[in-house]
Amino acid sequence: MTIRTSALSLALALPLLALAPAIANANPSAAAVSVAPYAPITVAEVEAAQLAWGDALVAISTEYERNGRDAAKTLAGKVLDAAYAYDMGPVLFKPTLAAAPNTFRTTRDGALAYFVGGDSRFPADSGFALKGWRAYKIENAGIVITGNSAISMGNVHLTDAKGNVTVVDKTWGYVRGADGKLRIVLHHSSLPYAGK
Amino acid sequence: MTIRTSALSLALALPLLALAPAIANANPSAAAVSVAPYAPITVAEVEAAQLAWGDALVAISTEYERNGRDAAKTLAGKVLDAAYAYDMGPVLFKPTLAAAPNTFRTTRDGALAYFVGGDSRFPADSGFALKGWRAYKIENAGIVITGNSAISMGNVHLTDAKGNVTVVDKTWGYVRGADGKLRIVLHHSSLPYAGK
Amino acid sequence: MTIRTSALSLALALPLLALAPAIANANPSAAAVSVAPYAPITVAEVEAAQLAWGDALVAISTEYERNGRDAAKTLAGKVLDAAYAYDMGPVLFKPTLAAAPNTFRTTRDGALAYFVGGDSRFPADSGFALKGWRAYKIENAGIVITGNSAISMGNVHLTDAKGNVTVVDKTWGYVRGADGKLRIVLHHSSLPYAGK
Amino acid sequence: MTIRTSALSLALALPLLALAPAIANANPSAAAVSVAPYAPITVAEVEAAQLAWGDALVAISTEYERNGRDAAKTLAGKVLDAAYAYDMGPVLFKPTLAAAPNTFRTTRDGALAYFVGGDSRFPADSGFALKGWRAYKIENAGIVITGNSAISMGNVHLTDAKGNVTVVDKTWGYVRGADGKLRIVLHHSSLPYAGK
């Protein structure tokens, strides 16, 4: 079980730093490759990628509040390029609050619209990453490594600026990018079943 | 996109036949291995496994109505052994109607309880496979093959005996069993986001 | 670099014990699976499989001297089933001393003939495993893990009963069997280039 | 079985053209990725990579004769970057005519020295690719696809300018590069066993 509970003040201060290494290596041609793309994925790498995702979500929220939507959108684009595998092919992404006819976001544009809104092709998107997220906690029900790909399932707890906590059922799938870093190729997020 | 729309009468007649080959090969030591476990997975295999899952769901519902709960449970157990990878390790399974504290069913017992109910350790389970399913339709948003594993995401439409249709957002992950046949190692199902 | 230098007396005493666990798990249906077949391969597993191969070679030589050719052939068959992937599909095997028209031994029969001879379909085979091997040393130039498969390359030094040492250039490729244990799916062995 | 027998005149004319596409895509950042790096490898891709290797060998010989050693070395470097995986990690390469202490060429420098010579660190290398190769034929004993990696084994027949034919026992292992193209991560080549 991977748990990171960030105190609010820490969450405000740290995420941009935590995100920096991922962004710095987002350009494969500039990065020294320390891990071959064909190498097996480790549980530690999956856990680190999960923390990077949580850090990035808080970072985008923080950037939005400090520097506005354009800045947040720029950061979200960098996060998508560093954390998701849209440059490698389609990504299977079902965001928490997405519904038909835009339930599935297999393209980078669709993912960016979900996180920061403002795209007329996805009119229902109000920007999930702009909702004042301050902290997160990840509880894995399981991580399964399938050679040089991996999947995880569990709960993610998201805390906003008012202290409200949203819990989601979360599945991620990972492959390696050309720089050897994990990329999300699968992301299914859903609100818990509320009963009948 | 994979779509199978079964007329009700066909659905009642065919599923047990359709299921038979999968069950017949459930015992690796008895099966002639035509595909090596390390072989790449094909899109056609993923689509066939999806249809086998839909057929099996209808078959369990039909068996329940004809022969009762014990018979349905026996069939569901065979289906789990043929279609899921519980004999290979933990399976990451988040069923549509499961909630805390039993959201995730990483063991065969948890999966069986979800499909046919009757397990005191999972008191909220009323038996999803017993709900009179008659037909199904699968619409893939995407299938991604990652070497000798694979993932798919899309919608599954389930039609019950009264003609009511339930739509779910569905993610499946597959690996190969010792008999070379695909096994579900990941299954995240959720009701569509209903808006605020 | 993996090196095991066995004193002769130890080599005579230990191999059968060392081999026992591998043979005991050769039947997938009888074995408790501790590692899923889709799991990544580790360097430690590759090194262990290399030592198991060396142990087995010495064990077959020893069995031949103590109990004759039939006993050696029986043991060699068990070794092939435990260490090679012939039950999963063709194995790419180019033995050290094999030449046209039987250079490549993609079937179990061809491999068995190479190790113990006595097969009229492979008349040049005198039984490589019967040549009085007493000890071995493995020096890897490199081990590369490619997800849930792996390859290694290096030298193997084989010492016979007279103390003569044969060095071969050796490549092995590994996959996982249904029991989670490594199986050789590739084996290219050749005498060092002697110059012009 | 993959066989390409080139008439000498064709071999002289075509190789540089045949090589061009591979070299053009050697820079991942410039290439449109049509195949994801995690995608399964196909038999057709392995056969194409084998032909590209043979074409490149003939091309380097031809370049050497027309434009001298420096030009041949430049081309050989491009071939190595396009066809081998040295930029992804160590490559397990045992060339046909290499012996101790330089039997294994796990680095690009070692491979380049083998093909074109002229490196004081590898004094025995006279340049294998400079030996007047005109045509080649590849006969696979088997190709095994292990997810998103692959291995092949068989014979390669090389014909020089005088019509002399050299046959080698050849094993190749492949992974995908960042550009989706196959790269050789394993290469074990040896002269056939000549008998005692």
Short mmCIF file of N, CA and C in Angstrom, two decimals, chain C residues 90 92-94 96-99 103-104 106 141-144 146 148-149 151-155 169-171 175 185-193, chain D residues 90 92-94 96-99 103-104 106 141-144 146 148-149 151-155 169-171 175 185-193:
data_model
loop_
_atom_site.label_atom_id
_atom_site.label_comp_id
_atom_site.label_asym_id
_atom_site.label_seq_id
_atom_site.Cartn_x
_atom_site.Cartn_y
_atom_site.Cartn_z
N PRO C 90 8.66 -24.37 -30.24
CA PRO C 90 10.01 -24.69 -30.69
C PRO C 90 11.06 -23.97 -29.85
N LEU C 92 15.02 -22.67 -29.96
CA LEU C 92 16.12 -22.37 -30.88
C LEU C 92 17.42 -22.81 -30.23
N PHE C 93 17.91 -24.00 -30.61
CA PHE C 93 19.06 -24.61 -29.94
C PHE C 93 20.10 -25.00 -31.00
N LYS C 94 21.26 -24.35 -30.91
CA LYS C 94 22.41 -24.68 -31.75
C LYS C 94 23.49 -25.18 -30.81
N THR C 96 26.97 -26.92 -29.31
CA THR C 96 28.38 -26.67 -29.62
C THR C 96 28.90 -27.54 -30.76
N LEU C 97 28.66 -28.83 -30.67
CA LEU C 97 29.31 -29.77 -31.58
C LEU C 97 28.38 -30.31 -32.66
N ALA C 98 27.32 -29.58 -32.97
CA ALA C 98 26.38 -30.03 -34.00
C ALA C 98 26.66 -29.35 -35.33
N ALA C 99 26.50 -30.10 -36.40
CA ALA C 99 26.76 -29.57 -37.75
C ALA C 99 25.65 -30.01 -38.70
N THR C 103 22.30 -29.15 -37.51
CA THR C 103 22.86 -28.05 -36.73
C THR C 103 21.89 -27.57 -35.66
N PHE C 104 20.63 -27.43 -36.04
CA PHE C 104 19.65 -26.81 -35.14
C PHE C 104 18.70 -27.85 -34.58
N THR C 106 15.45 -27.88 -32.86
CA THR C 106 14.25 -27.17 -32.41
C THR C 106 13.25 -28.08 -31.71
N ALA C 141 29.22 -12.17 -20.08
CA ALA C 141 29.59 -10.86 -20.63
C ALA C 141 28.46 -9.87 -20.42
N GLY C 142 27.24 -10.39 -20.36
CA GLY C 142 26.09 -9.53 -20.12
C GLY C 142 24.82 -10.33 -19.98
N ILE C 143 23.90 -9.78 -19.21
CA ILE C 143 22.54 -10.33 -19.08
C ILE C 143 21.59 -9.18 -19.37
N VAL C 144 20.67 -9.38 -20.30
CA VAL C 144 19.70 -8.34 -20.63
C VAL C 144 18.30 -8.89 -20.38
N THR C 146 14.44 -8.49 -20.95
CA THR C 146 13.49 -7.84 -21.85
C THR C 146 12.07 -8.18 -21.39
N ASN C 148 9.34 -10.01 -19.61
CA ASN C 148 9.25 -11.37 -19.07
C ASN C 148 9.99 -12.39 -19.94
N SER C 149 11.02 -11.91 -20.63
CA SER C 149 11.99 -12.80 -21.26
C SER C 149 13.37 -12.24 -20.96
N ILE C 151 17.93 -12.65 -21.95
CA ILE C 151 19.02 -13.25 -22.71
C ILE C 151 20.32 -13.06 -21.95
N SER C 152 21.23 -14.01 -22.14
CA SER C 152 22.56 -13.87 -21.53
C SER C 152 23.59 -14.32 -22.55
N MET C 153 24.80 -13.77 -22.42
CA MET C 153 25.91 -14.16 -23.29
C MET C 153 27.20 -14.16 -22.49
N GLY C 154 28.05 -15.13 -22.79
CA GLY C 154 29.32 -15.19 -22.08
C GLY C 154 30.05 -16.47 -22.38
N ASN C 155 30.99 -16.82 -21.50
CA ASN C 155 31.74 -18.06 -21.65
C ASN C 155 31.31 -19.07 -20.60
N ASP C 169 31.63 -20.29 -26.26
CA ASP C 169 30.88 -19.03 -26.29
C ASP C 169 29.40 -19.40 -26.22
N LYS C 170 28.69 -18.79 -25.27
CA LYS C 170 27.35 -19.29 -24.95
C LYS C 170 26.33 -18.17 -24.88
N THR C 171 25.23 -18.38 -25.58
CA THR C 171 24.08 -17.49 -25.48
C THR C 171 22.88 -18.31 -25.03
N VAL C 175 12.39 -17.80 -21.05
CA VAL C 175 11.02 -17.37 -20.78
C VAL C 175 10.57 -18.07 -19.50
N VAL C 185 14.61 -21.03 -24.03
CA VAL C 185 13.93 -21.02 -25.33
C VAL C 185 14.95 -20.74 -26.45
N LEU C 186 16.17 -20.42 -26.05
CA LEU C 186 17.25 -20.11 -26.99
C LEU C 186 18.56 -20.57 -26.39
N HIS C 187 19.37 -21.26 -27.21
CA HIS C 187 20.66 -21.76 -26.72
C HIS C 187 21.59 -21.87 -27.93
N HIS C 188 22.52 -20.96 -28.01
CA HIS C 188 23.51 -20.98 -29.10
C HIS C 188 24.88 -21.14 -28.44
N SER C 189 25.52 -22.25 -28.74
CA SER C 189 26.82 -22.54 -28.16
C SER C 189 27.81 -22.79 -29.28
N SER C 190 29.00 -22.22 -29.15
CA SER C 190 29.98 -22.41 -30.23
C SER C 190 31.38 -22.40 -29.65
N LEU C 191 32.28 -23.13 -30.33
CA LEU C 191 33.69 -23.11 -29.93
C LEU C 191 34.27 -21.75 -30.31
N PRO C 192 35.18 -21.24 -29.50
CA PRO C 192 35.79 -19.94 -29.81
C PRO C 192 36.44 -19.95 -31.19
N TYR C 193 36.39 -18.83 -31.85
CA TYR C 193 37.06 -18.67 -33.15
C TYR C 193 38.55 -18.88 -32.97
N PRO D 90 23.49 -2.14 -23.13
CA PRO D 90 24.48 -3.06 -23.71
C PRO D 90 23.83 -3.98 -24.72
N LEU D 92 24.39 -7.68 -26.61
CA LEU D 92 25.12 -8.94 -26.48
C LEU D 92 25.52 -9.39 -27.88
N PHE D 93 26.76 -9.12 -28.27
CA PHE D 93 27.24 -9.35 -29.64
C PHE D 93 28.51 -10.19 -29.60
N LYS D 94 28.42 -11.40 -30.17
CA LYS D 94 29.58 -12.28 -30.34
C LYS D 94 29.76 -12.46 -31.84
N THR D 96 31.37 -13.38 -35.56
CA THR D 96 31.88 -14.65 -36.08
C THR D 96 33.37 -14.84 -35.83
N LEU D 97 34.15 -13.83 -36.16
CA LEU D 97 35.61 -14.00 -36.17
C LEU D 97 36.29 -13.34 -34.97
N ALA D 98 35.58 -13.11 -33.89
CA ALA D 98 36.17 -12.48 -32.71
C ALA D 98 36.58 -13.53 -31.68
N ALA D 99 37.72 -13.30 -31.03
CA ALA D 99 38.22 -14.24 -30.02
C ALA D 99 38.69 -13.47 -28.79
N THR D 103 36.17 -11.23 -27.41
CA THR D 103 35.13 -12.07 -27.97
C THR D 103 33.78 -11.35 -28.03
N PHE D 104 33.44 -10.64 -26.97
CA PHE D 104 32.10 -10.06 -26.84
C PHE D 104 32.16 -8.55 -27.03
N THR D 106 30.01 -5.66 -26.36
CA THR D 106 28.81 -5.11 -25.75
C THR D 106 28.67 -3.60 -25.95
N ALA D 141 16.07 -21.29 -39.08
CA ALA D 141 15.61 -22.54 -38.48
C ALA D 141 14.37 -22.27 -37.64
N GLY D 142 14.26 -21.06 -37.12
CA GLY D 142 13.09 -20.69 -36.33
C GLY D 142 13.11 -19.24 -35.93
N ILE D 143 11.93 -18.68 -35.78
CA ILE D 143 11.76 -17.33 -35.24
C ILE D 143 10.76 -17.45 -34.09
N VAL D 144 11.13 -16.94 -32.93
CA VAL D 144 10.24 -17.00 -31.77
C VAL D 144 9.97 -15.58 -31.29
N THR D 146 8.63 -13.25 -28.45
CA THR D 146 8.35 -13.27 -27.01
C THR D 146 7.80 -11.90 -26.61
N ASN D 148 7.09 -8.23 -26.88
CA ASN D 148 7.71 -7.15 -27.64
C ASN D 148 9.23 -7.31 -27.77
N SER D 149 9.68 -8.56 -27.73
CA SER D 149 11.04 -8.91 -28.12
C SER D 149 10.95 -10.16 -28.98
N ILE D 151 13.47 -13.48 -31.11
CA ILE D 151 14.75 -14.13 -31.38
C ILE D 151 14.62 -14.95 -32.65
N SER D 152 15.74 -15.06 -33.36
CA SER D 152 15.76 -15.91 -34.55
C SER D 152 17.06 -16.69 -34.56
N MET D 153 17.04 -17.85 -35.23
CA MET D 153 18.24 -18.68 -35.35
C MET D 153 18.23 -19.34 -36.72
N GLY D 154 19.40 -19.44 -37.31
CA GLY D 154 19.48 -20.09 -38.61
C GLY D 154 20.84 -19.91 -39.23
N ASN D 155 20.89 -20.08 -40.53
CA ASN D 155 22.15 -19.91 -41.27
C ASN D 155 22.09 -18.64 -42.11
N ASP D 169 26.47 -19.88 -38.49
CA ASP D 169 25.31 -20.14 -37.63
C ASP D 169 25.00 -18.84 -36.92
N LYS D 170 23.75 -18.40 -37.02
CA LYS D 170 23.44 -17.03 -36.61
C LYS D 170 22.22 -16.96 -35.68
N THR D 171 22.40 -16.28 -34.59
CA THR D 171 21.28 -15.97 -33.69
C THR D 171 21.16 -14.47 -33.56
N VAL D 175 14.63 -6.02 -30.09
CA VAL D 175 13.67 -5.22 -29.31
C VAL D 175 13.25 -4.06 -30.22
N VAL D 185 19.52 -6.54 -30.23
CA VAL D 185 20.05 -6.48 -28.87
C VAL D 185 20.88 -7.72 -28.56
N LEU D 186 20.86 -8.68 -29.48
CA LEU D 186 21.58 -9.94 -29.33
C LEU D 186 22.04 -10.40 -30.70
N HIS D 187 23.30 -10.80 -30.79
CA HIS D 187 23.84 -11.27 -32.06
C HIS D 187 24.97 -12.25 -31.75
N HIS D 188 24.71 -13.51 -31.99
CA HIS D 188 25.73 -14.55 -31.78
C HIS D 188 25.96 -15.23 -33.12
N SER D 189 27.14 -15.08 -33.64
CA SER D 189 27.48 -15.64 -34.93
C SER D 189 28.68 -16.55 -34.77
N SER D 190 28.64 -17.73 -35.41
CA SER D 190 29.77 -18.65 -35.26
C SER D 190 29.91 -19.48 -36.53
N LEU D 191 31.16 -19.88 -36.79
CA LEU D 191 31.42 -20.77 -37.91
C LEU D 191 30.88 -22.15 -37.55
N PRO D 192 30.37 -22.88 -38.53
CA PRO D 192 29.84 -24.22 -38.25
C PRO D 192 30.91 -25.11 -37.62
N TYR D 193 30.47 -26.00 -36.75
CA TYR D 193 31.37 -26.97 -36.14
C TYR D 193 31.97 -27.85 -37.24
#
